[in-house]
CSV table of C-alpha atoms and ligand atoms in Angstrom, one decimal:
chain,number,residue,atom,x,y,z
C,1,UNK,CA,28.4,-35.8,12.0
C,2,UNK,CA,25.4,-33.4,11.5
C,3,UNK,CA,24.2,-33.6,7.9
C,4,UNK,CA,22.0,-31.5,5.6
C,5,UNK,CA,20.8,-31.2,2.0
C,6,UNK,CA,22.5,-27.8,1.8
C,7,UNK,CA,25.0,-26.0,4.0
C,8,UNK,CA,25.4,-22.2,3.5
C,9,UNK,CA,28.7,-20.7,4.6
C,10,UNK,CA,28.3,-17.0,5.4
C,11,UNK,CA,25.0,-15.5,6.3
C,12,UNK,CA,25.3,-11.9,5.0
C,13,UNK,CA,23.3,-10.4,2.2
C,14,UNK,CA,23.4,-13.4,-0.2
C,15,UNK,CA,23.8,-16.2,2.3
C,16,UNK,CA,20.8,-15.2,4.4
C,17,UNK,CA,18.8,-15.1,1.2
C,18,UNK,CA,20.1,-18.5,0.0
C,19,UNK,CA,19.3,-19.9,3.5
C,20,UNK,CA,15.8,-18.6,3.5
C,21,UNK,CA,15.1,-19.8,-0.1
C,22,UNK,CA,16.5,-23.2,0.5
C,23,UNK,CA,14.4,-23.6,3.7
C,24,UNK,CA,11.3,-22.4,1.8
C,25,UNK,CA,12.0,-25.1,-0.8
C,26,UNK,CA,11.7,-27.7,2.0
C,27,UNK,CA,15.4,-28.6,2.1
C,28,UNK,CA,17.2,-29.5,5.4
C,29,UNK,CA,19.6,-26.6,5.7
C,30,UNK,CA,22.4,-25.4,8.0
C,31,UNK,CA,23.7,-21.9,7.8
C,32,UNK,CA,27.1,-21.1,9.4
C,33,UNK,CA,28.6,-17.6,10.1
C,34,UNK,CA,31.8,-16.6,11.8
C,35,UNK,CA,30.0,-13.6,13.5
C,36,UNK,CA,26.4,-12.9,14.6
C,37,UNK,CA,24.7,-11.7,11.5
C,38,UNK,CA,23.6,-9.0,10.8
C,39,UNK,CA,27.0,-7.6,11.9
C,40,UNK,CA,29.4,-4.8,11.1
C,41,UNK,CA,32.4,-6.7,9.8
C,42,UNK,CA,31.6,-7.6,6.2
C,43,UNK,CA,29.9,-5.7,3.4
C,44,UNK,CA,26.2,-5.5,4.6
C,45,UNK,CA,25.9,-2.9,7.3
C,46,UNK,CA,25.4,0.9,7.6
C,47,UNK,CA,21.5,1.2,7.6
C,48,UNK,CA,20.9,1.7,3.9
C,49,UNK,CA,21.8,0.4,0.4
C,50,UNK,CA,20.6,2.0,-2.9
C,51,UNK,CA,18.4,-0.1,-5.0
C,52,UNK,CA,17.4,0.7,-8.6
C,53,UNK,CA,16.0,-1.4,-11.4
C,54,UNK,CA,17.6,0.2,-14.4
C,55,UNK,CA,21.1,-1.1,-13.8
C,56,UNK,CA,24.0,0.9,-15.4
C,57,UNK,CA,26.4,-1.9,-14.5
C,58,UNK,CA,24.8,-4.2,-17.1
C,59,UNK,CA,21.5,-5.3,-18.6
C,60,UNK,CA,22.0,-8.8,-17.2
C,61,UNK,CA,21.5,-7.4,-13.6
C,62,UNK,CA,18.0,-5.9,-14.2
C,63,UNK,CA,15.9,-9.1,-13.7
C,64,UNK,CA,17.8,-9.7,-10.4
C,65,UNK,CA,17.1,-6.3,-9.0
C,66,UNK,CA,13.4,-6.5,-10.1
C,67,UNK,CA,13.0,-9.9,-8.5
C,68,UNK,CA,14.8,-8.9,-5.3
C,69,UNK,CA,12.4,-6.0,-4.8
C,70,UNK,CA,9.5,-8.4,-5.2
C,71,UNK,CA,10.9,-10.7,-2.6
C,72,UNK,CA,11.5,-7.9,-0.1
C,73,UNK,CA,8.0,-6.6,-0.7
C,74,UNK,CA,6.6,-10.1,-0.1
C,75,UNK,CA,8.6,-10.3,3.1
C,76,UNK,CA,7.4,-6.9,4.2
C,77,UNK,CA,3.8,-8.0,3.7
C,78,UNK,CA,4.4,-11.3,5.6
C,79,UNK,CA,6.3,-9.8,8.6
C,80,UNK,CA,5.2,-6.1,8.8
C,81,UNK,CA,8.9,-5.0,8.8
C,82,UNK,CA,10.1,-2.1,6.7
C,83,UNK,CA,12.7,-3.3,4.2
C,84,UNK,CA,12.4,-1.3,1.0
C,85,UNK,CA,11.6,2.4,0.6
C,86,UNK,CA,10.9,3.4,-3.0
C,87,UNK,CA,11.6,7.1,-2.5
C,88,UNK,CA,13.3,7.5,-5.9
C,89,UNK,CA,16.9,7.6,-7.1
C,90,UNK,CA,18.6,10.4,-9.0
C,91,UNK,CA,21.7,9.6,-11.0
C,92,UNK,CA,23.7,12.7,-12.0
C,93,UNK,CA,26.8,12.9,-14.2
C,94,UNK,CA,28.4,15.5,-16.5
C,95,UNK,CA,26.6,15.1,-19.9
C,96,UNK,CA,28.7,13.0,-22.3
C,97,UNK,CA,31.2,12.0,-19.6
C,98,UNK,CA,33.3,9.0,-20.4
C,99,UNK,CA,34.7,7.3,-17.3
C,100,UNK,CA,34.9,3.9,-15.7
C,101,UNK,CA,32.6,3.4,-12.8
C,102,UNK,CA,31.2,0.0,-11.8
C,103,UNK,CA,32.5,-1.5,-15.0
C,104,UNK,CA,30.6,1.0,-17.2
C,105,UNK,CA,32.2,3.8,-19.3
C,106,UNK,CA,29.0,5.6,-19.7
C,107,UNK,CA,27.1,4.9,-16.5
C,108,UNK,CA,24.3,7.4,-16.9
C,109,UNK,CA,23.6,6.5,-20.6
C,110,UNK,CA,23.8,2.8,-19.7
C,111,UNK,CA,21.2,3.4,-17.0
C,112,UNK,CA,18.9,5.1,-19.4
C,113,UNK,CA,19.4,2.4,-22.0
C,114,UNK,CA,18.4,-0.3,-19.3
C,115,UNK,CA,15.3,1.7,-18.4
C,116,UNK,CA,14.2,1.8,-22.1
C,117,UNK,CA,14.9,-1.8,-22.7
C,118,UNK,CA,13.0,-3.1,-19.7
C,119,UNK,CA,10.2,-0.5,-19.7
C,120,UNK,CA,11.3,1.0,-16.3
C,121,UNK,CA,9.5,4.2,-15.4
C,122,UNK,CA,12.0,7.1,-15.4
C,123,UNK,CA,12.6,10.7,-16.4
C,124,UNK,CA,15.7,12.3,-18.0
C,125,UNK,CA,16.5,15.7,-16.5
C,126,UNK,CA,18.6,18.6,-17.5
C,127,UNK,CA,20.6,20.7,-15.1
C,128,UNK,CA,17.8,23.2,-14.8
C,129,UNK,CA,15.2,20.5,-14.2
C,130,UNK,CA,17.3,19.1,-11.3
C,131,UNK,CA,17.8,22.6,-9.9
C,132,UNK,CA,14.1,23.3,-10.0
C,133,UNK,CA,13.1,20.0,-8.5
C,134,UNK,CA,15.9,19.4,-6.0
C,135,UNK,CA,17.4,22.7,-4.9
C,136,UNK,CA,19.3,20.8,-2.2
C,137,UNK,CA,22.0,19.9,-4.9
C,138,UNK,CA,24.4,22.6,-6.0
C,139,UNK,CA,25.1,21.8,-9.6
C,140,UNK,CA,28.0,22.9,-11.8
C,141,UNK,CA,25.8,23.5,-14.9
C,142,UNK,CA,27.0,20.8,-17.3
C,143,UNK,CA,25.1,17.9,-15.6
C,144,UNK,CA,22.4,15.5,-17.0
C,145,UNK,CA,20.2,13.5,-14.7
C,146,UNK,CA,18.1,10.3,-14.6
C,147,UNK,CA,15.3,9.9,-12.1
C,148,UNK,CA,13.7,6.5,-11.3
C,149,UNK,CA,10.7,6.9,-9.1
C,150,UNK,CA,10.5,3.2,-8.2
C,151,UNK,CA,14.1,3.1,-7.0
C,152,UNK,CA,15.1,4.0,-3.4
C,153,UNK,CA,16.8,2.2,-0.6
C,154,UNK,CA,16.8,-1.1,1.3
C,155,UNK,CA,17.7,-1.6,4.9
C,156,UNK,CA,20.5,-4.2,4.8
C,157,UNK,CA,20.5,-5.3,8.5
C,158,UNK,CA,16.7,-5.7,8.5
C,159,UNK,CA,16.8,-7.7,5.2
C,160,UNK,CA,19.3,-10.1,6.6
C,161,UNK,CA,17.6,-10.4,10.0
C,162,UNK,CA,14.2,-11.0,8.4
C,163,UNK,CA,15.5,-13.7,6.0
C,164,UNK,CA,17.3,-15.5,8.8
C,165,UNK,CA,14.3,-15.4,11.0
C,166,UNK,CA,12.0,-16.6,8.2
C,167,UNK,CA,14.5,-19.4,7.5
C,168,UNK,CA,14.6,-20.4,11.2
C,169,UNK,CA,10.8,-20.6,11.3
C,170,UNK,CA,11.0,-22.9,8.2
C,171,UNK,CA,13.3,-25.2,10.1
C,172,UNK,CA,16.8,-24.0,9.1
C,173,UNK,CA,19.6,-24.5,11.7
C,174,UNK,CA,21.7,-21.3,12.1
C,175,UNK,CA,25.1,-21.6,13.7
C,176,UNK,CA,26.9,-18.4,14.6
C,177,UNK,CA,30.3,-17.4,16.0
C,178,UNK,CA,31.6,-20.4,14.1
C,179,UNK,CA,34.1,-20.2,11.3
C,180,UNK,CA,34.3,-22.7,8.4
C,181,UNK,CA,37.9,-23.6,7.9
C,182,UNK,CA,37.9,-26.2,5.1
C,183,UNK,CA,35.6,-27.8,2.4
C,184,UNK,CA,36.1,-31.0,0.6
C,185,UNK,CA,34.0,-32.9,-1.9
C,186,UNK,CA,34.4,-36.6,-1.4
C,187,UNK,CA,34.4,-39.3,-4.1
C,188,UNK,CA,30.7,-40.0,-3.7
C,189,UNK,CA,29.9,-36.3,-4.1
C,190,UNK,CA,29.1,-35.5,-0.5
C,191,UNK,CA,30.8,-32.3,0.8
C,192,UNK,CA,32.5,-32.4,4.1
C,193,UNK,CA,32.7,-29.1,6.0
C,194,UNK,CA,35.2,-28.5,8.8
C,195,UNK,CA,34.7,-25.6,11.1
C,196,UNK,CA,36.5,-24.4,14.2
C,197,UNK,CA,33.8,-26.2,16.3
C,198,UNK,CA,32.6,-29.3,14.4
C,199,UNK,CA,32.4,-31.4,11.2
C,200,UNK,CA,29.4,-31.5,8.9
C,201,UNK,CA,28.4,-33.1,5.7
C,202,UNK,CA,26.0,-32.0,3.0
C,203,UNK,CA,24.8,-32.9,-0.5
C,204,UNK,CA,25.6,-29.3,-1.5
C,205,UNK,CA,27.4,-26.3,-0.1
C,206,UNK,CA,26.9,-22.7,-1.0
C,207,UNK,CA,29.7,-20.4,-0.1
C,208,UNK,CA,28.7,-16.8,0.3
C,209,UNK,CA,31.7,-15.5,2.4
C,210,UNK,CA,31.8,-11.9,1.1
C,211,UNK,CA,35.3,-10.4,1.6
C,212,UNK,CA,36.6,-13.7,3.1
C,213,UNK,CA,36.0,-15.6,-0.2
C,214,UNK,CA,39.8,-15.9,-0.8
C,215,UNK,CA,40.3,-17.8,2.5
C,216,UNK,CA,38.0,-20.6,1.3
C,217,UNK,CA,38.5,-20.5,-2.5
C,218,UNK,CA,42.3,-19.7,-2.5
C,219,UNK,CA,44.7,-21.0,-5.1
C,220,UNK,CA,45.0,-19.3,-8.4
C,221,UNK,CA,41.5,-17.7,-8.1
C,222,UNK,CA,42.5,-15.5,-5.2
C,223,UNK,CA,44.0,-12.9,-7.5
C,224,UNK,CA,40.5,-12.2,-8.9
C,225,UNK,CA,39.1,-10.7,-5.7
C,226,UNK,CA,40.4,-7.5,-4.3
C,227,UNK,CA,39.1,-6.1,-1.1
C,228,UNK,CA,38.9,-2.3,-0.6
C,229,UNK,CA,38.1,-0.5,2.6
C,230,UNK,CA,35.3,2.1,2.1
C,231,UNK,CA,34.1,4.9,4.4
C,232,UNK,CA,30.6,6.2,4.9
C,233,UNK,CA,29.9,9.4,6.9
C,234,UNK,CA,26.7,10.9,8.3
C,235,UNK,CA,26.9,14.7,8.3
C,236,UNK,CA,24.5,17.0,10.1
C,237,UNK,CA,22.1,19.2,8.1
C,238,UNK,CA,22.6,22.8,9.1
C,239,UNK,CA,19.7,24.5,7.2
C,240,UNK,CA,16.4,23.4,5.7
C,241,UNK,CA,16.6,20.1,7.5
C,242,UNK,CA,12.9,19.3,6.6
C,243,UNK,CA,13.9,19.2,2.9
C,244,UNK,CA,16.1,16.1,3.4
C,245,UNK,CA,13.6,13.5,4.6
C,246,UNK,CA,12.9,10.6,2.2
C,247,UNK,CA,9.8,12.0,0.6
C,248,UNK,CA,11.6,15.2,-0.4
C,249,UNK,CA,15.1,14.0,-1.1
C,250,UNK,CA,16.0,11.0,-3.2
C,251,UNK,CA,18.9,8.6,-2.9
C,252,UNK,CA,21.5,9.7,-5.4
C,253,UNK,CA,24.5,8.6,-7.3
C,254,UNK,CA,26.6,11.5,-8.5
C,255,UNK,CA,29.5,11.0,-10.9
C,256,UNK,CA,31.7,14.1,-10.5
C,257,UNK,CA,34.6,13.2,-12.8
C,258,UNK,CA,36.4,10.5,-14.5
C,259,UNK,CA,38.7,9.1,-11.8
C,260,UNK,CA,37.6,5.9,-10.0
C,261,UNK,CA,37.1,7.9,-6.8
C,262,UNK,CA,34.7,10.3,-8.6
C,263,UNK,CA,31.5,8.2,-7.9
C,264,UNK,CA,29.8,9.5,-4.8
C,265,UNK,CA,26.4,8.6,-3.5
C,266,UNK,CA,24.1,9.3,-0.6
C,267,UNK,CA,20.7,8.9,1.2
C,268,UNK,CA,18.1,11.1,2.7
C,269,UNK,CA,17.9,11.6,6.5
C,270,UNK,CA,16.1,8.3,7.2
C,271,UNK,CA,16.2,8.9,11.0
C,272,UNK,CA,14.5,12.3,10.7
C,273,UNK,CA,16.1,15.7,10.1
C,274,UNK,CA,18.5,15.3,13.1
C,275,UNK,CA,19.8,11.9,11.9
C,276,UNK,CA,22.0,13.5,9.3
C,277,UNK,CA,22.8,12.5,5.7
C,278,UNK,CA,24.8,9.5,4.9
C,279,UNK,CA,27.2,10.3,2.1
C,280,UNK,CA,30.0,8.2,0.7
C,281,UNK,CA,32.5,7.9,-2.1
C,282,UNK,CA,34.6,5.0,-3.4
C,283,UNK,CA,38.3,4.3,-3.2
C,284,UNK,CA,40.3,1.8,-5.2
C,285,UNK,CA,43.8,3.0,-4.3
C,286,UNK,CA,44.6,0.6,-1.5
C,287,UNK,CA,43.5,-3.0,-1.0
C,288,UNK,CA,43.1,-4.6,2.4
C,289,UNK,CA,42.2,-7.9,4.2
C,290,UNK,CA,39.0,-8.4,6.2
C,291,UNK,CA,40.9,-9.7,9.3
C,292,UNK,CA,43.3,-6.9,9.5
C,293,UNK,CA,41.5,-3.8,8.1
C,294,UNK,CA,41.5,-0.7,10.2
C,295,UNK,CA,37.8,-0.3,11.1
C,296,UNK,CA,38.1,3.1,12.8
C,297,UNK,CA,37.4,6.2,10.7
C,298,UNK,CA,39.9,9.0,11.5
C,299,UNK,CA,38.6,12.6,11.9
C,300,UNK,CA,40.9,13.6,9.1
C,301,UNK,CA,39.3,11.1,6.7
C,302,UNK,CA,35.8,12.5,7.4
C,303,UNK,CA,37.1,16.0,7.1
C,304,UNK,CA,38.7,15.2,3.7
C,305,UNK,CA,35.4,13.6,2.5
C,306,UNK,CA,33.5,16.7,3.6
C,307,UNK,CA,35.9,19.1,1.9
C,308,UNK,CA,36.2,17.1,-1.4
C,309,UNK,CA,32.7,15.8,-1.9
C,310,UNK,CA,30.1,17.4,0.3
C,311,UNK,CA,31.0,21.1,0.8
C,312,UNK,CA,31.1,22.0,-2.9
C,313,UNK,CA,27.8,20.3,-3.7
C,314,UNK,CA,25.5,20.4,-0.6
C,315,UNK,CA,25.2,24.0,0.8
C,316,UNK,CA,22.9,23.0,3.6
C,317,UNK,CA,25.0,20.1,4.9
C,318,UNK,CA,27.5,21.0,7.7
C,319,UNK,CA,30.9,19.5,8.4
C,320,UNK,CA,29.6,18.2,11.8
C,321,UNK,CA,30.2,14.5,11.7
C,322,UNK,CA,27.4,12.5,13.4
C,323,UNK,CA,28.7,9.0,12.6
C,324,UNK,CA,31.1,7.2,10.3
C,325,UNK,CA,31.7,3.6,9.4
C,326,UNK,CA,34.0,1.4,7.3
C,327,UNK,CA,32.7,-1.3,5.1
C,328,UNK,CA,34.4,-3.7,2.5
C,329,UNK,CA,34.0,-3.9,-1.2
C,330,UNK,CA,35.1,-7.2,-2.8
C,331,UNK,CA,35.9,-6.3,-6.4
C,332,UNK,CA,36.4,-8.5,-9.5
C,333,UNK,CA,38.4,-7.5,-12.6
C,334,UNK,CA,35.3,-6.5,-14.5
C,335,UNK,CA,33.3,-5.1,-11.5
C,336,UNK,CA,30.6,-7.8,-12.1
C,337,UNK,CA,29.9,-10.8,-9.9
C,338,UNK,CA,31.5,-14.2,-9.9
C,339,UNK,CA,29.1,-17.1,-9.3
C,340,UNK,CA,30.4,-20.6,-10.1
C,341,UNK,CA,31.4,-24.0,-8.8
C,342,UNK,CA,34.6,-24.5,-6.8
C,343,UNK,CA,37.3,-25.8,-9.1
C,344,UNK,CA,37.0,-29.6,-9.3
C,345,UNK,CA,34.0,-29.7,-6.9
C,346,UNK,CA,30.6,-29.9,-8.6
C,347,UNK,CA,28.7,-29.7,-5.4
C,348,UNK,CA,30.2,-26.5,-4.0
C,349,UNK,CA,28.8,-23.4,-5.4
C,350,UNK,CA,30.1,-19.9,-4.5
C,351,UNK,CA,29.0,-16.4,-5.0
C,352,UNK,CA,31.0,-13.2,-4.9
C,353,UNK,CA,28.3,-10.6,-5.5
C,354,UNK,CA,29.8,-7.2,-4.5
C,355,UNK,CA,32.0,-5.0,-6.6
C,356,UNK,CA,30.2,-2.3,-4.7
C,357,UNK,CA,26.7,-2.9,-6.1
C,358,UNK,CA,25.5,-6.3,-4.9
C,359,UNK,CA,23.0,-5.7,-2.2
C,360,UNK,CA,20.1,-4.8,-4.5
C,361,UNK,CA,20.5,-8.2,-6.2
C,362,UNK,CA,21.0,-10.3,-3.2
C,363,UNK,CA,17.5,-11.6,-2.5
C,364,UNK,CA,17.1,-12.9,-6.0
C,365,UNK,CA,20.6,-14.2,-6.2
C,366,UNK,CA,20.0,-16.2,-3.0
C,367,UNK,CA,16.9,-17.6,-4.6
C,368,UNK,CA,18.8,-18.5,-7.8
C,369,UNK,CA,21.6,-20.2,-5.8
C,370,UNK,CA,19.1,-22.3,-3.8
C,371,UNK,CA,17.3,-23.3,-7.1
C,372,UNK,CA,20.6,-24.2,-8.7
C,373,UNK,CA,21.5,-26.7,-6.0
C,374,UNK,CA,18.1,-28.0,-5.3
C,375,UNK,CA,16.6,-28.2,-8.8
C,376,UNK,CA,19.8,-28.0,-11.0
C,377,UNK,CA,18.4,-25.0,-12.7
C,378,UNK,CA,17.3,-21.5,-11.7
C,379,UNK,CA,14.9,-18.7,-12.6
C,380,UNK,CA,17.9,-16.7,-13.9
C,381,UNK,CA,20.7,-17.8,-16.0
C,382,UNK,CA,23.8,-17.3,-13.9
C,383,UNK,CA,26.3,-18.6,-16.5
C,384,UNK,CA,27.3,-15.1,-17.5
C,385,UNK,CA,28.9,-14.8,-14.0
C,386,UNK,CA,31.1,-17.8,-14.5
C,387,UNK,CA,34.8,-17.7,-13.5
C,388,UNK,CA,36.0,-19.0,-16.8
C,389,UNK,CA,35.4,-15.6,-18.4
C,390,UNK,CA,38.8,-14.6,-16.8
C,391,UNK,CA,40.5,-17.7,-18.1
C,392,UNK,CA,43.7,-16.9,-19.9
C,393,UNK,CA,44.3,-13.7,-18.0
P,1,FAD,C1,30.1,1.0,1.9
P,1,FAD,C2,29.3,0.1,1.0
P,1,FAD,C3,28.2,0.6,0.2
P,1,FAD,C4,27.5,-0.2,-0.6
P,1,FAD,N1,26.4,0.3,-1.3
P,1,FAD,C5,25.6,-0.5,-2.0
P,1,FAD,C6,24.4,0.1,-2.6
P,1,FAD,O1,24.1,1.2,-2.3
P,1,FAD,N2,23.7,-0.8,-3.3
P,1,FAD,C7,24.0,-2.1,-3.5
P,1,FAD,O2,23.3,-2.8,-4.2
P,1,FAD,N3,25.1,-2.6,-3.0
P,1,FAD,C8,26.0,-1.8,-2.3
P,1,FAD,N4,27.1,-2.3,-1.7
P,1,FAD,C9,27.5,-3.7,-2.0
P,1,FAD,C10,26.7,-4.7,-1.1
P,1,FAD,O3,26.5,-4.2,0.2
P,1,FAD,C11,27.4,-6.1,-1.2
P,1,FAD,O4,27.4,-6.4,-2.5
P,1,FAD,C12,26.7,-7.1,-0.4
P,1,FAD,O5,26.5,-6.7,0.9
P,1,FAD,C13,27.6,-8.4,-0.4
P,1,FAD,O6,27.0,-9.4,0.3
P,1,FAD,P1,27.7,-10.8,0.6
P,1,FAD,O7,26.6,-11.7,1.1
P,1,FAD,O8,28.5,-11.2,-0.6
P,1,FAD,O9,28.8,-10.5,1.8
P,1,FAD,P2,28.5,-10.2,3.3
P,1,FAD,O10,27.2,-9.6,3.5
P,1,FAD,O11,29.7,-9.5,3.8
P,1,FAD,O12,28.5,-11.7,3.9
P,1,FAD,C14,29.5,-12.5,4.1
P,1,FAD,C15,29.3,-13.4,5.3
P,1,FAD,O13,30.2,-14.5,5.3
P,1,FAD,C16,30.6,-14.7,6.7
P,1,FAD,N5,31.8,-15.5,6.6
P,1,FAD,C17,32.9,-15.2,5.9
P,1,FAD,N6,33.8,-16.3,5.9
P,1,FAD,C18,33.2,-17.2,6.7
P,1,FAD,C19,33.7,-18.5,7.2
P,1,FAD,N7,34.9,-19.0,6.8
P,1,FAD,N8,32.9,-19.2,8.0
P,1,FAD,C20,31.7,-18.7,8.3
P,1,FAD,N9,31.2,-17.5,7.9
P,1,FAD,C21,32.0,-16.8,7.1
P,1,FAD,C22,30.8,-13.3,7.2
P,1,FAD,O14,30.8,-13.2,8.6
P,1,FAD,C23,29.6,-12.6,6.6
P,1,FAD,O15,28.5,-12.6,7.5
P,1,FAD,C24,27.8,-1.6,-0.8
P,1,FAD,C25,28.9,-2.1,-0.1
P,1,FAD,C26,29.6,-1.3,0.8
P,1,FAD,C27,30.8,-1.9,1.6
């Protein structure tokens, strides 16, 4: 039976980071994924993810985002690959709006508060400031804005690929197209891993299975994770295309009302003016399962997104759909992460780091998970993400 110090189950955003960091630590590591990562089936595809350091979702996330950016910049320097583009992020919301987005009732104000507390460079903008600086946005007139120049976007597929390749160079064994079916901690503490191809044993296992977490964790905990299908669309820019490239157009989050579906976001034309703008919104109306989800995007879905979100706010962007993709959010009851040990198994650690905002934290979270199993402590205190916060309902 092949054995290792650490086995990582799932090599997406967090798992590829945990694999790289464990290998860097000198551990004997095996990583297993049911597909060939980076792939299009989980939560980590679609070319871009927003990263920002002042985190409206909670002050506890700020150090993770800051550290992740450091790790990606170190990897960029070591490999020459482009992973992080700090072209700036603009958060817009109606002034004084009270809503519930990503676990925050006052996302814009919470973002500003995080920036103040951690000394993150930023500007607060009025509607007129935004209009002057970014005429690409058509504002209603009651908006307030937050601009963080050091924020921007990361490239999820490249981040995963780079961390997997660095892990491999450090001796990690990577097994793909292999599904882990069962985990069991034995009396002596060793963890036995059964996949659809083989059996393995390890001193520790880290489970980073994204939207498939329920299949391995199961039991009473399954109710804590809800999976939602999300749609991203790339629309063509009909006019002033040169104004939408990354050094002229920031990534943005725009809260347009107080319903859950009222948080929209988007990116500049990263493939040049003809590549279109990626724009998305969120939906929490219908849950799904990763093995049965409909991955095709209907023309009616894209048309509805254009009519509801894009047409009223981006006069230069046309309804011509260049591309569309589905992706999965795994959401917890408080929209934060859950990182903990499997019930009754000290040596199996799992991470569910999504709720729609996990990529920007994934490199540091992978590092913390590796430290936790290899050194029994980590740079960041992850205890606030424990599952027991939901005990008692
Ligand atoms: C549309 C969309 C937009 C988003 N936008 C942002 C954003 O702008 N900024 C941001 O910070 N975050 C964003 N997020 C969230 C972020 O992408 C996720 O938090 C992050 O990708 C989750 O990573 P993960 O490692 O938990 O899951 P994944 O990357 O999905 O990895 C899970 C892996 O586990 C593997 N696996 C599962 N089960 C098994 C098994 N039994 N055996 C072997 N392998 C298994 C899967 O194949 C997969 O590779 C967005 C998410 C979506 C869907």
